[in-house]
Coordinates of C-alpha atoms in Angstrom, one line a residue:
X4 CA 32.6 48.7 -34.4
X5 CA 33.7 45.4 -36.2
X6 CA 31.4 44.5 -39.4
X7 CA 30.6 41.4 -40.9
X8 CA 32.4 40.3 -43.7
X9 CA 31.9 37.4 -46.0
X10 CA 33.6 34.6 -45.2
X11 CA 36.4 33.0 -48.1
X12 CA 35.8 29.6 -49.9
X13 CA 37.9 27.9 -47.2
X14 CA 35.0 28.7 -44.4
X15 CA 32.0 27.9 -46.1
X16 CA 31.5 24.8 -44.6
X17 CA 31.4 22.7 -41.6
X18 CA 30.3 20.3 -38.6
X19 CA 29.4 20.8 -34.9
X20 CA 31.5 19.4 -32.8
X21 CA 30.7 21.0 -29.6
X22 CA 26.4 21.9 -28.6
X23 CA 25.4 25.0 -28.7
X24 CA 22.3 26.5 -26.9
X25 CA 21.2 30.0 -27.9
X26 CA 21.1 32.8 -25.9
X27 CA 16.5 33.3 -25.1
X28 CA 17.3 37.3 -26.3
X29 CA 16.2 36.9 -29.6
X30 CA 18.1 40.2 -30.5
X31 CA 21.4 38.2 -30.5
X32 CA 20.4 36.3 -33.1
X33 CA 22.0 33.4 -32.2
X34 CA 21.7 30.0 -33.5
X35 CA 21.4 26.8 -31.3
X36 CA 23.5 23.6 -32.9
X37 CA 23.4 20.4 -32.0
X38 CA 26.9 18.0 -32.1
X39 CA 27.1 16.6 -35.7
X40 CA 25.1 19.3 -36.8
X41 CA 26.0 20.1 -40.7
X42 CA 26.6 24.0 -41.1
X43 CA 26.4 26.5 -43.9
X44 CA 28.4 30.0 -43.2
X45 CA 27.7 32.8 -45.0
X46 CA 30.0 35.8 -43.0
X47 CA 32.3 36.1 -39.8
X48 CA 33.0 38.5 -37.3
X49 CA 35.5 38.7 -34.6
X50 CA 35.4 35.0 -33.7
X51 CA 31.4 34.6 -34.3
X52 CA 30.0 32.9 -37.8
X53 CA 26.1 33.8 -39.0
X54 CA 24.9 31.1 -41.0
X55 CA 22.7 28.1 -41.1
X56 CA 21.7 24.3 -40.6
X57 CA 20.5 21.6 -42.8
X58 CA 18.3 20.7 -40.7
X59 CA 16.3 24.2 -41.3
X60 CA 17.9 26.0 -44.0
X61 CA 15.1 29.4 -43.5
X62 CA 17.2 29.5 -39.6
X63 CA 19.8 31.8 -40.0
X64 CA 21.8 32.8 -37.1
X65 CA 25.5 33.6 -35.4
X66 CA 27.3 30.8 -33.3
X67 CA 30.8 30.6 -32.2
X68 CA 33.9 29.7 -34.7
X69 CA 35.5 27.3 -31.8
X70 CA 32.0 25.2 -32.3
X71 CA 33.1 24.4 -35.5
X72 CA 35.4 22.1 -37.2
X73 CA 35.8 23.7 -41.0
X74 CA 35.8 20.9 -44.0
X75 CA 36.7 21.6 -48.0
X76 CA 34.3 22.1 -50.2
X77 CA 33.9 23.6 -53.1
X78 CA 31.9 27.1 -53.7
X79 CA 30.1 27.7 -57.6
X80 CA 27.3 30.6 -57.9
X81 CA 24.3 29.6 -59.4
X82 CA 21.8 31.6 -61.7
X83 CA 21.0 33.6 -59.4
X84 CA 24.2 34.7 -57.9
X85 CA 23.9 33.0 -55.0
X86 CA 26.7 30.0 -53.6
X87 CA 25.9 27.0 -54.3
X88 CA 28.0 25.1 -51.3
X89 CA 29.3 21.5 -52.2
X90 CA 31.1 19.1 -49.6
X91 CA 34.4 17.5 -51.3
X92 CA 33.6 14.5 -49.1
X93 CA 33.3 10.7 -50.9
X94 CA 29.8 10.4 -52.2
X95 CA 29.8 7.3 -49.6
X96 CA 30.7 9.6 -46.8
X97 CA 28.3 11.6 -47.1
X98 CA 25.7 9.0 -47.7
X99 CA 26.8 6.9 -44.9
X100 CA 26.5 10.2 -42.7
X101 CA 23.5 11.1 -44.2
X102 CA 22.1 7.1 -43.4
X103 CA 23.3 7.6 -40.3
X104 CA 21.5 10.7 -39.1
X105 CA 18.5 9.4 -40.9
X106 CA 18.7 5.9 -38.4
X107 CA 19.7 7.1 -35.5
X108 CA 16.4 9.1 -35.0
X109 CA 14.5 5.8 -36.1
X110 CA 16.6 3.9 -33.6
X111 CA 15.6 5.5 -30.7
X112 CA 12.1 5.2 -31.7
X113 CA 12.5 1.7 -31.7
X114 CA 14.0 1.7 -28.4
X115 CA 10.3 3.9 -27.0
X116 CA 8.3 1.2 -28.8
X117 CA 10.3 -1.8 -27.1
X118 CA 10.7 -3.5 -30.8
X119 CA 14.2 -4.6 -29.2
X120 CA 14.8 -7.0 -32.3
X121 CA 14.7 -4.5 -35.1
X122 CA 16.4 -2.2 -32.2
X123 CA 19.4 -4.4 -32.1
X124 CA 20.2 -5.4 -35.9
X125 CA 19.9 -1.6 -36.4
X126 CA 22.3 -1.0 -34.0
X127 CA 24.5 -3.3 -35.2
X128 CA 24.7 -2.2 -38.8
X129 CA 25.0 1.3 -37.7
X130 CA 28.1 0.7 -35.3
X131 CA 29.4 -1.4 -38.7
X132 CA 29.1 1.3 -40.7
X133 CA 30.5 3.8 -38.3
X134 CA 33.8 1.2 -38.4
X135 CA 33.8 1.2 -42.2
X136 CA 33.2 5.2 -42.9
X137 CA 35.9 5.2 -40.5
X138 CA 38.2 3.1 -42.3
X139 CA 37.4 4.9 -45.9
X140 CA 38.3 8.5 -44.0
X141 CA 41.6 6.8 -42.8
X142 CA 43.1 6.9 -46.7
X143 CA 45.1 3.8 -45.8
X144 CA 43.5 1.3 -47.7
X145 CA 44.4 -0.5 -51.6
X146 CA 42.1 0.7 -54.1
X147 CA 40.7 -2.8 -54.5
X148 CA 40.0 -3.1 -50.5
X149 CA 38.8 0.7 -51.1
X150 CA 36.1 -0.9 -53.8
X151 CA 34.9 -3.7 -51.6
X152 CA 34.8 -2.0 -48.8
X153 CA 32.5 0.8 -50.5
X154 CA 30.3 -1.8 -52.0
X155 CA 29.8 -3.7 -48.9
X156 CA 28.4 -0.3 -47.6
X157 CA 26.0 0.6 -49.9
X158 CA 25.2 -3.1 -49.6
X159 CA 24.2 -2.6 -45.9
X160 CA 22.5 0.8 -46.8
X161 CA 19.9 -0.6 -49.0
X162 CA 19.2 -3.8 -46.8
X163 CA 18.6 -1.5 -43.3
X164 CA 16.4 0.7 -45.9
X165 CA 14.6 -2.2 -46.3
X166 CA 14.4 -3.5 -43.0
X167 CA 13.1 0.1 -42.3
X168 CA 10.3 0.7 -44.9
X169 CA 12.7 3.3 -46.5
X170 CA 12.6 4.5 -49.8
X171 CA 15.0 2.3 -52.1
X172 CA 17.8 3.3 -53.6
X173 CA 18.8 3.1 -57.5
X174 CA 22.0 2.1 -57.6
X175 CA 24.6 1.3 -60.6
X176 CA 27.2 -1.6 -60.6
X177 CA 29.8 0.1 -58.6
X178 CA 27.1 0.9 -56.2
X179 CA 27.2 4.9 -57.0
X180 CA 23.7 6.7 -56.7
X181 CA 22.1 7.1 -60.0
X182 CA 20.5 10.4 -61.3
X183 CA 16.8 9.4 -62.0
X184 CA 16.5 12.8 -63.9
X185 CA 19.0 10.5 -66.8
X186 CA 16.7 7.5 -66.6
X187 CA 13.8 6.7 -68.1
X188 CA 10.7 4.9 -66.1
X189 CA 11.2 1.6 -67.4
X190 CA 15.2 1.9 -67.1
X191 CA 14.3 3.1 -63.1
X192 CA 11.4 0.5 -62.9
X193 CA 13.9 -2.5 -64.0
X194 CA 16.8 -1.1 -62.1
X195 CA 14.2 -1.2 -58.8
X196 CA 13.4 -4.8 -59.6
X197 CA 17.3 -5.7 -59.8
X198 CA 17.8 -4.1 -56.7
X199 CA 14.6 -5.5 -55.1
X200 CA 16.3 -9.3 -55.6
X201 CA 19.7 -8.0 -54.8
X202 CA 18.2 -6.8 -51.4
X203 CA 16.2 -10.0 -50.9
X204 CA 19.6 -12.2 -50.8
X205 CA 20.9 -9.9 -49.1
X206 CA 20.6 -11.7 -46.1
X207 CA 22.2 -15.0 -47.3
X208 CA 24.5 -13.5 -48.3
X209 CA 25.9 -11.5 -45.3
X210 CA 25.7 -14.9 -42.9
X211 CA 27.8 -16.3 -45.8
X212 CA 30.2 -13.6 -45.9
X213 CA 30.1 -13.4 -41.9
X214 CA 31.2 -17.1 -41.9
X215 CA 34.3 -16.6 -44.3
X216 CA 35.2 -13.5 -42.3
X217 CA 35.3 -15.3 -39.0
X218 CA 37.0 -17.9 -40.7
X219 CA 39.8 -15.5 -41.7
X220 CA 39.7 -14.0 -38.6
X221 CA 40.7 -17.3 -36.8
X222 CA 43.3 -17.8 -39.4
X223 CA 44.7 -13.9 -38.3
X224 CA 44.0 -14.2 -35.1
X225 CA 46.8 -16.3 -34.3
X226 CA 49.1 -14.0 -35.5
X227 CA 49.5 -11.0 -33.2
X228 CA 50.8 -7.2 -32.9
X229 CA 52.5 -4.7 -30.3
X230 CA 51.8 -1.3 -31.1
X231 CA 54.6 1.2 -29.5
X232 CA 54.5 5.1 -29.5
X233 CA 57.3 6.9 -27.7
X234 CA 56.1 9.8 -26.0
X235 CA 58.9 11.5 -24.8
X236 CA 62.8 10.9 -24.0
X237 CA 64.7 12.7 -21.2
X238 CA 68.3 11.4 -20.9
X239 CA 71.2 14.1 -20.6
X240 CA 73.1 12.5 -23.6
X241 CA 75.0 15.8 -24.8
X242 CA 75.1 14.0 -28.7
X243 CA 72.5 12.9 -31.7
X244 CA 71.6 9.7 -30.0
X245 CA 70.5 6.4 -32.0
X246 CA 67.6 4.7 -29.9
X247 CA 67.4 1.0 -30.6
X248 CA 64.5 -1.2 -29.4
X249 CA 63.2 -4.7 -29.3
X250 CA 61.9 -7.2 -28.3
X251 CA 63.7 -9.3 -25.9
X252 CA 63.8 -12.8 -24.3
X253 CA 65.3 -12.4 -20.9
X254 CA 65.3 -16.2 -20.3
X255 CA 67.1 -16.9 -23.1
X256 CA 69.3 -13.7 -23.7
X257 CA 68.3 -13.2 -27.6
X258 CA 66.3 -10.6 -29.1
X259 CA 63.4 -12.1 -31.5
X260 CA 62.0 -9.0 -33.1
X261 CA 63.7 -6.7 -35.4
X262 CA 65.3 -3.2 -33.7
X263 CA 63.1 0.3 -34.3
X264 CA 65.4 2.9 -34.7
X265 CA 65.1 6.3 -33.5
X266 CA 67.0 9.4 -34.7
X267 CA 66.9 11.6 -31.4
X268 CA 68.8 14.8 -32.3
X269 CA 70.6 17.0 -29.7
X270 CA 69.1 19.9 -31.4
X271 CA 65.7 20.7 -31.9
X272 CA 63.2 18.3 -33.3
X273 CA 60.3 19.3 -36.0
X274 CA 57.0 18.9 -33.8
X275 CA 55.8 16.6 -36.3
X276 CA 58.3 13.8 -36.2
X277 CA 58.1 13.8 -32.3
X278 CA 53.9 13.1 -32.9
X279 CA 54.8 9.8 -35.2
X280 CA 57.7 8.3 -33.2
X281 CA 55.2 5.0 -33.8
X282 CA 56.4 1.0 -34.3
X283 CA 54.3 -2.4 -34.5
X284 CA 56.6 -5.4 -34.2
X285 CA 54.1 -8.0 -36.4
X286 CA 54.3 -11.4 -36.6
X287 CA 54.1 -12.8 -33.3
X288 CA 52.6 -16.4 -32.8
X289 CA 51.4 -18.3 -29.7
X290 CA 54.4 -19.4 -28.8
X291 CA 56.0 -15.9 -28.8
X292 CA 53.1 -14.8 -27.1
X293 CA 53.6 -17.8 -23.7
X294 CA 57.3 -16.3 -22.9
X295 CA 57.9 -16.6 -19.5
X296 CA 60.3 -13.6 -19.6
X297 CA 60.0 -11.1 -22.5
X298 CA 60.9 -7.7 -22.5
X299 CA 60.6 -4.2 -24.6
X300 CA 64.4 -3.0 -24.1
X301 CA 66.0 0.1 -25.4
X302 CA 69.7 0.7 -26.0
X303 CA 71.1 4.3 -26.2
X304 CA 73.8 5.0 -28.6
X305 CA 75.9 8.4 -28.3
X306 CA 77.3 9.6 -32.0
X307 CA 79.7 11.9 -31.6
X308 CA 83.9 11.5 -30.1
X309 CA 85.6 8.4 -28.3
X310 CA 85.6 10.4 -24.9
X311 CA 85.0 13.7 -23.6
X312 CA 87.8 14.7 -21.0
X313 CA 88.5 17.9 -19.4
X314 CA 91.8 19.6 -20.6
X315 CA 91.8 17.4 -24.0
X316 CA 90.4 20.2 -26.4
X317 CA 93.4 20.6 -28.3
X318 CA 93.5 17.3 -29.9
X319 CA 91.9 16.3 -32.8
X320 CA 89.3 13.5 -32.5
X321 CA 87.7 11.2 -34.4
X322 CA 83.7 12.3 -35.0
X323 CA 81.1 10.4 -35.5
X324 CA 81.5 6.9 -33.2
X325 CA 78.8 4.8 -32.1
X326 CA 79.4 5.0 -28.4
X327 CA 77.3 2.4 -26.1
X328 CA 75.6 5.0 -23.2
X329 CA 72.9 3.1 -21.6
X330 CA 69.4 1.0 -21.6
X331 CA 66.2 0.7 -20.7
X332 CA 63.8 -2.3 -20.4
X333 CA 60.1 -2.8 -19.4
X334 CA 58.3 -6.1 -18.8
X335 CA 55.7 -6.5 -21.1
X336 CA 55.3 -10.7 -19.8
X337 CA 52.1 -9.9 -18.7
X338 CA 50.9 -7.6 -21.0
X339 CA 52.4 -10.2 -24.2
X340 CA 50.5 -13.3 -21.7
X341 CA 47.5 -11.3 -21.9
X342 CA 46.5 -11.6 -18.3
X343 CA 46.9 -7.2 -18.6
X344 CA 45.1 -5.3 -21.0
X345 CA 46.9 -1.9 -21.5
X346 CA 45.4 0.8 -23.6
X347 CA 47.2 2.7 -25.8
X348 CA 46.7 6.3 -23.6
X349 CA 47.8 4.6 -20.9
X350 CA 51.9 5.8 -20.4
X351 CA 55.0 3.7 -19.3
X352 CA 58.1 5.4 -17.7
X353 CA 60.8 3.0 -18.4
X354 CA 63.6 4.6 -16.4
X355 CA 67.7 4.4 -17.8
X356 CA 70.5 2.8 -16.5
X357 CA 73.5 4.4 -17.7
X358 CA 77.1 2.0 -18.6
X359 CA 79.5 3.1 -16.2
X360 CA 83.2 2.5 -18.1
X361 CA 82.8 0.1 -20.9
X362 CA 80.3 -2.6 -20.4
X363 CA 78.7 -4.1 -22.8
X364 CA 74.8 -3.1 -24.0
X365 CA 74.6 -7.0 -23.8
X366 CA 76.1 -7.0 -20.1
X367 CA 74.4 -4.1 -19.0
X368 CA 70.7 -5.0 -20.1
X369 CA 71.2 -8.3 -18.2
X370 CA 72.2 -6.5 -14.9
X371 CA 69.3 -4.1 -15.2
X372 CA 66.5 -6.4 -15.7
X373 CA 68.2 -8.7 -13.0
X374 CA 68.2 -6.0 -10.7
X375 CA 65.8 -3.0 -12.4
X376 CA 65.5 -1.1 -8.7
X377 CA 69.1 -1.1 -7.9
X378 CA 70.3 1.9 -9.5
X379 CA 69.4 5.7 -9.4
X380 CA 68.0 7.1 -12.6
X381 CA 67.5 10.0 -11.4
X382 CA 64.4 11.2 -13.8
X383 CA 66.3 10.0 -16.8
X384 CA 64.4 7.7 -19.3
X385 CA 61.5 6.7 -21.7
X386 CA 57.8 7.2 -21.8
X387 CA 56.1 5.1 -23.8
X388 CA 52.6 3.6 -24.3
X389 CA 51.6 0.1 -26.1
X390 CA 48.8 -2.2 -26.9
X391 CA 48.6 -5.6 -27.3
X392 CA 47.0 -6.0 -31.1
X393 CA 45.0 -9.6 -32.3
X394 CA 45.5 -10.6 -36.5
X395 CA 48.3 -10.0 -39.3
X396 CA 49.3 -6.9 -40.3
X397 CA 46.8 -6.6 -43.4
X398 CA 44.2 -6.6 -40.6
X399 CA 45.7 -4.6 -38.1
X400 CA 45.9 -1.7 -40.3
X401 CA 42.2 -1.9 -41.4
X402 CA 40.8 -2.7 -38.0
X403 CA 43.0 0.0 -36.0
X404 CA 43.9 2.8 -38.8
X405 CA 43.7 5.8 -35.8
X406 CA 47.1 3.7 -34.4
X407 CA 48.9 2.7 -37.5
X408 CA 49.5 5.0 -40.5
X409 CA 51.7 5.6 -43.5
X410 CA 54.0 6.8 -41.0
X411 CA 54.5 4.0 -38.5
X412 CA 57.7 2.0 -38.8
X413 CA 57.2 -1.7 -38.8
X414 CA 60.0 -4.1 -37.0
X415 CA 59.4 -7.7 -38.1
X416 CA 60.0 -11.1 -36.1
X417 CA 63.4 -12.4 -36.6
X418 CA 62.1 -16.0 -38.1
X419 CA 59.2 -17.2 -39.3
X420 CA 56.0 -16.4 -38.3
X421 CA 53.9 -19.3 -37.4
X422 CA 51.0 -19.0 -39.5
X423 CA 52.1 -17.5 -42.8
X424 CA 49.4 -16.2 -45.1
X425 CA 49.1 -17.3 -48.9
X426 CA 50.7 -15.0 -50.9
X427 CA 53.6 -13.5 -48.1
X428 CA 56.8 -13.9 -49.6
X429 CA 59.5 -13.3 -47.1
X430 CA 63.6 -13.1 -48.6
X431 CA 65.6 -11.6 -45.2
X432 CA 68.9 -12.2 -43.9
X433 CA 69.9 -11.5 -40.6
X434 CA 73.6 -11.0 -39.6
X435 CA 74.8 -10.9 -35.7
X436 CA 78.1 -9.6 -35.1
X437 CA 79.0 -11.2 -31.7
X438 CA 82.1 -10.6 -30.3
X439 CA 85.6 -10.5 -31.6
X440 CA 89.7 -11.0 -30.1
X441 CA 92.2 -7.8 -30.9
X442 CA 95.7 -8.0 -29.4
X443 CA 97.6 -5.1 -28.2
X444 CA 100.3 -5.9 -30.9
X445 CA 103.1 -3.5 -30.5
X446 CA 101.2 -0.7 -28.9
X447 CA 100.5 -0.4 -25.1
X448 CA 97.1 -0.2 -25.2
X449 CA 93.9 -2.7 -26.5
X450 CA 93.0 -0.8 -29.8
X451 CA 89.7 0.4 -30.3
X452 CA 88.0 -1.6 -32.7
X453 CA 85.2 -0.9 -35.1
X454 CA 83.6 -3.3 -37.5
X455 CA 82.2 -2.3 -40.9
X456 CA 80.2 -4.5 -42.9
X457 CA 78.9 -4.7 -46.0
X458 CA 77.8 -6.7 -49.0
X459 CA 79.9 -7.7 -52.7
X460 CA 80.0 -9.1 -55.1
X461 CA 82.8 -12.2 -56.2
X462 CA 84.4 -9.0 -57.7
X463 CA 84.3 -7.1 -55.2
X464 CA 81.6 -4.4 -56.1
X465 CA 79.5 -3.0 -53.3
X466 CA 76.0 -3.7 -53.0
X467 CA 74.0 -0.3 -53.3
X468 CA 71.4 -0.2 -49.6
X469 CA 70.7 -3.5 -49.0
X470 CA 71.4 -3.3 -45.3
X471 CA 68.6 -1.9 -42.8
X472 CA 69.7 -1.9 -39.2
X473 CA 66.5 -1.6 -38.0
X474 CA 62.7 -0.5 -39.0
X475 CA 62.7 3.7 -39.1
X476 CA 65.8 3.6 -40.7
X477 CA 66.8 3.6 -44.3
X478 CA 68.7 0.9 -46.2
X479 CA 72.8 1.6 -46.1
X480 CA 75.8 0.2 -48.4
X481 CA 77.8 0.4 -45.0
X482 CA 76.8 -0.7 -41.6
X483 CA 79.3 0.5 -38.2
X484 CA 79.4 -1.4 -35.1
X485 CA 79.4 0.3 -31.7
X486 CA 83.2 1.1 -30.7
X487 CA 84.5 -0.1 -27.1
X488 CA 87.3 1.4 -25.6
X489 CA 90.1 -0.4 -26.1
X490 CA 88.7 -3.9 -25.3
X491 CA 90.6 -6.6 -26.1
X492 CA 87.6 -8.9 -26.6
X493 CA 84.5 -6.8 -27.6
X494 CA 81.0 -7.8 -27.8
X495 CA 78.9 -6.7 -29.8
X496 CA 75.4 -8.4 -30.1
X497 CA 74.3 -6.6 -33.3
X498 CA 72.0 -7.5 -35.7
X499 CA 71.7 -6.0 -39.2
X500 CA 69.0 -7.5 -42.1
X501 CA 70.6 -8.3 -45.2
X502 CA 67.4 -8.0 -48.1

């Protein structure tokens, strides 16, 4: 018969996150838990924890392990040999939970009693401080946005504790809860004055701080994002495959974002990178967002030999070419226009149109979206989801940190932005190889022609990485064009970012 065992220092510790209702046989033992419920877990057996809740500490029970979402914390014995169970959490997080909790049962009692004013200034500071706990877990933020983003909290803390008849909190200058057992009564009797007259212009304050914050917004607002995942890509490429995309004017036949590059390898991919395969092309103004034609479009690049042909193995080939193999486009007009909302769960098969001999990328992404039904891609493509996103990129990543992470590749506008913020300081340079003119000279055949760039000095030293193809790739001392075969006038199309 299995036995309970204590449970290690890593599962001591954690949060409902599905209800639980408890079996009437009280010879189970079993414990009922609520969602958000914070647990205590003293053993474990065969997929079953006994333990108990904060909410009645003397209620010990069993529930199941798959109800339970396990968080660190840190395990000491006391006097007494028993565990003394400590969250690692931020003291704000678990203050703003513990708020939270606290308010929510006092907000639906003020939703019984009809006192719909106090009901909906709770509700807004609670939905506020669900946003900014949010943002704090995220880990994305400065240290100095980190510290006035935690000081506007405990801000809001005290003044709904207020509104509430709450007991006050002592606070110190960095907003931290003080230890009354360290103060004496005249030190806690001033610092609950203090924090009496803080609280009391409170409110002042936050329609001041509202004001400048919409006024920021507006300024932000006009700049605006397009957040891109890549779910998937099914294409039978037989090579590592460099997948460049942009944004794209079909009207007039430029791209005006930078390209997101990704590394799509014939082998298999860690399940990680294929989870993160993220991009938000910033900097888009009003005017970018009125195009009457504007496209996301994909070009596949094969990296491997010239040409695969049967009977051919015995030669010795060149490796490594950047071969053009197809695109892939998607209207986004609408979406850019704002006349569709798209969410970002929401997925787009984009399907491929694969170059047949030697057309040009250029060539062949102005066929397809001329004619995107014409052609049989017979399952071959992206899927993709994206979501329009309002403000600079500063806001973005505050206001939407579940979409855009350490990890997410960022492709700039090729220009200027129209609205640029005080203090952005911008030094790019962006190089397009067009097209070029090769003659067959004394061979029979066009030659096939590669172009490498790169950057020197009046001596003719190399420049160490100062070339970036595209966002998701790293900097390069040598950039290599996309070989045609044998072309006598190439085009190319390819921009590079000199910075």
């Amino acid at each position: 018969m299995p036995q309970w065992v204590q449970t290690n220092t890593d599962e001591k510790y954690g949060v409902v996150v599905y209800n639980f209702i408890a079996d009437q046989d009280e010879t189970k033992c079993e414990l009922s838990l609520d969602v958000g419920d914070i647990v205590y877990i003293i053993e474990e057996c065969e997929g079953w924890y006994r333990g108990y809740c904060t909410k009645n500490k003397a209620l010990k029970g069993i529930f199941p392990k798959s109800f339970i979402q396990l968080k660190e914390a840190t395990v000491e014995l006391n006097g007494n040999d028993q565990e003394q169970v400590t969250p690692k959490e931020s003291p704000v997080v678990k203050e703003v939970t513990s708020v939270l909790r606290e308010w929510g049962i006092i907000w639906r009692d003020l939703f019984i009693q009809q006192k719909m004013k106090m009901f909906e200034d709770i509700r807004q500071m609670m939905f506020e401080m669900i946003d900014k706990r949010r943002q704090i877990l995220s880990g994305t933020l400065p240290v100095d946005d980190m510290k006035e983003l935690k000081q506007f909290v405990t801000s809001k803390i005290d003044y709904g504790n207020r509104l509430l008849d709450l007991d006050l909190v002592v606070r110190d200058q960095d907003g931290g809860v003080q230890n009354p057992k360290q103060l004496s009564t005249l030190e806690i009797y001033d610092e609950h004055v203090r924090a009496t007259q803080r609280i009391r212009h409170e409110y002042q304050e936050t329609m001041g701080s509202e004001l400048h914050v919409n006024k920021k917004k507006t300024l932000a607002s006009q700049s605006s994002s397009i957040f891109v995942f890549i779910k998937n890509f099914v294409c039978n490429v037989g090579d590592d495959t460099d997948i460049l995309i942009s944004l794209y004017d079909a009207k007039l036949g430029q791209f005006f974002s930078e390209f997101y590059i990704v590394k799509w390898s014939r082998k298999v991919r860690n399940i990680d990178d294929l989870y993160n395969l993220k991009c938000l092309y910033t900097d888009l103004g009003a005017n970018d967002l009125k195009r009457e034609k504007a496209y996301l479009v994909c070009q596949i690049v094969r990296i491997g030999i010239m040409e695969t042909k049967d009977g051919d193995h015995g030669r010795k080939r060149t490796q490594g070419l950047r071969r053009p193999f197809g695109v892939a486009a998607l209207d986004i007009t609408e979406v850019m226009n704002g006349n569709t909302e798209v969410d970002e769960d929401k997925q787009f098969f984009v399907p491929f149109l694969q170059s047949s001999g030697e057309e040009f990328l250029e060539t062949l992404i102005k066929r397809y979206i001329s004619s995107p039904k014409d052609f049989n891609h017979k399952g071959q493509g992206l899927w993709i989801s994206l979501k329009m996103l309002q403000g600079d990129f500063k806001q973005v990543i505050k206001e939407y940190p579940h979409l855009v992470n350490e990890k997410t590749a960022i492709a700039r506008k090729m220009g200027f932005p129209e609205v640029i913020m005080p203090g952005k300081v911008r030094n790019d340079i962006y190089i397009t190889l067009i097209q070029g003119e090769f003659e067959k000279g004394s061979k029979k055949t066009y030659k096939n022609v590669q172009v490498t760039m790169e950057v020197c000095t009046r001596d003719g030293r190399v420049l160490e990485d100062v070339l970036y193809p595209g966002a998701g790739d790293p900097a390069t001392s040598v950039y290599k064009s996309v070989v045609y075969y044998q072309i006598k006038c190439p085009k190319w199309f390819e921009t590079v970012k000199v910075c």
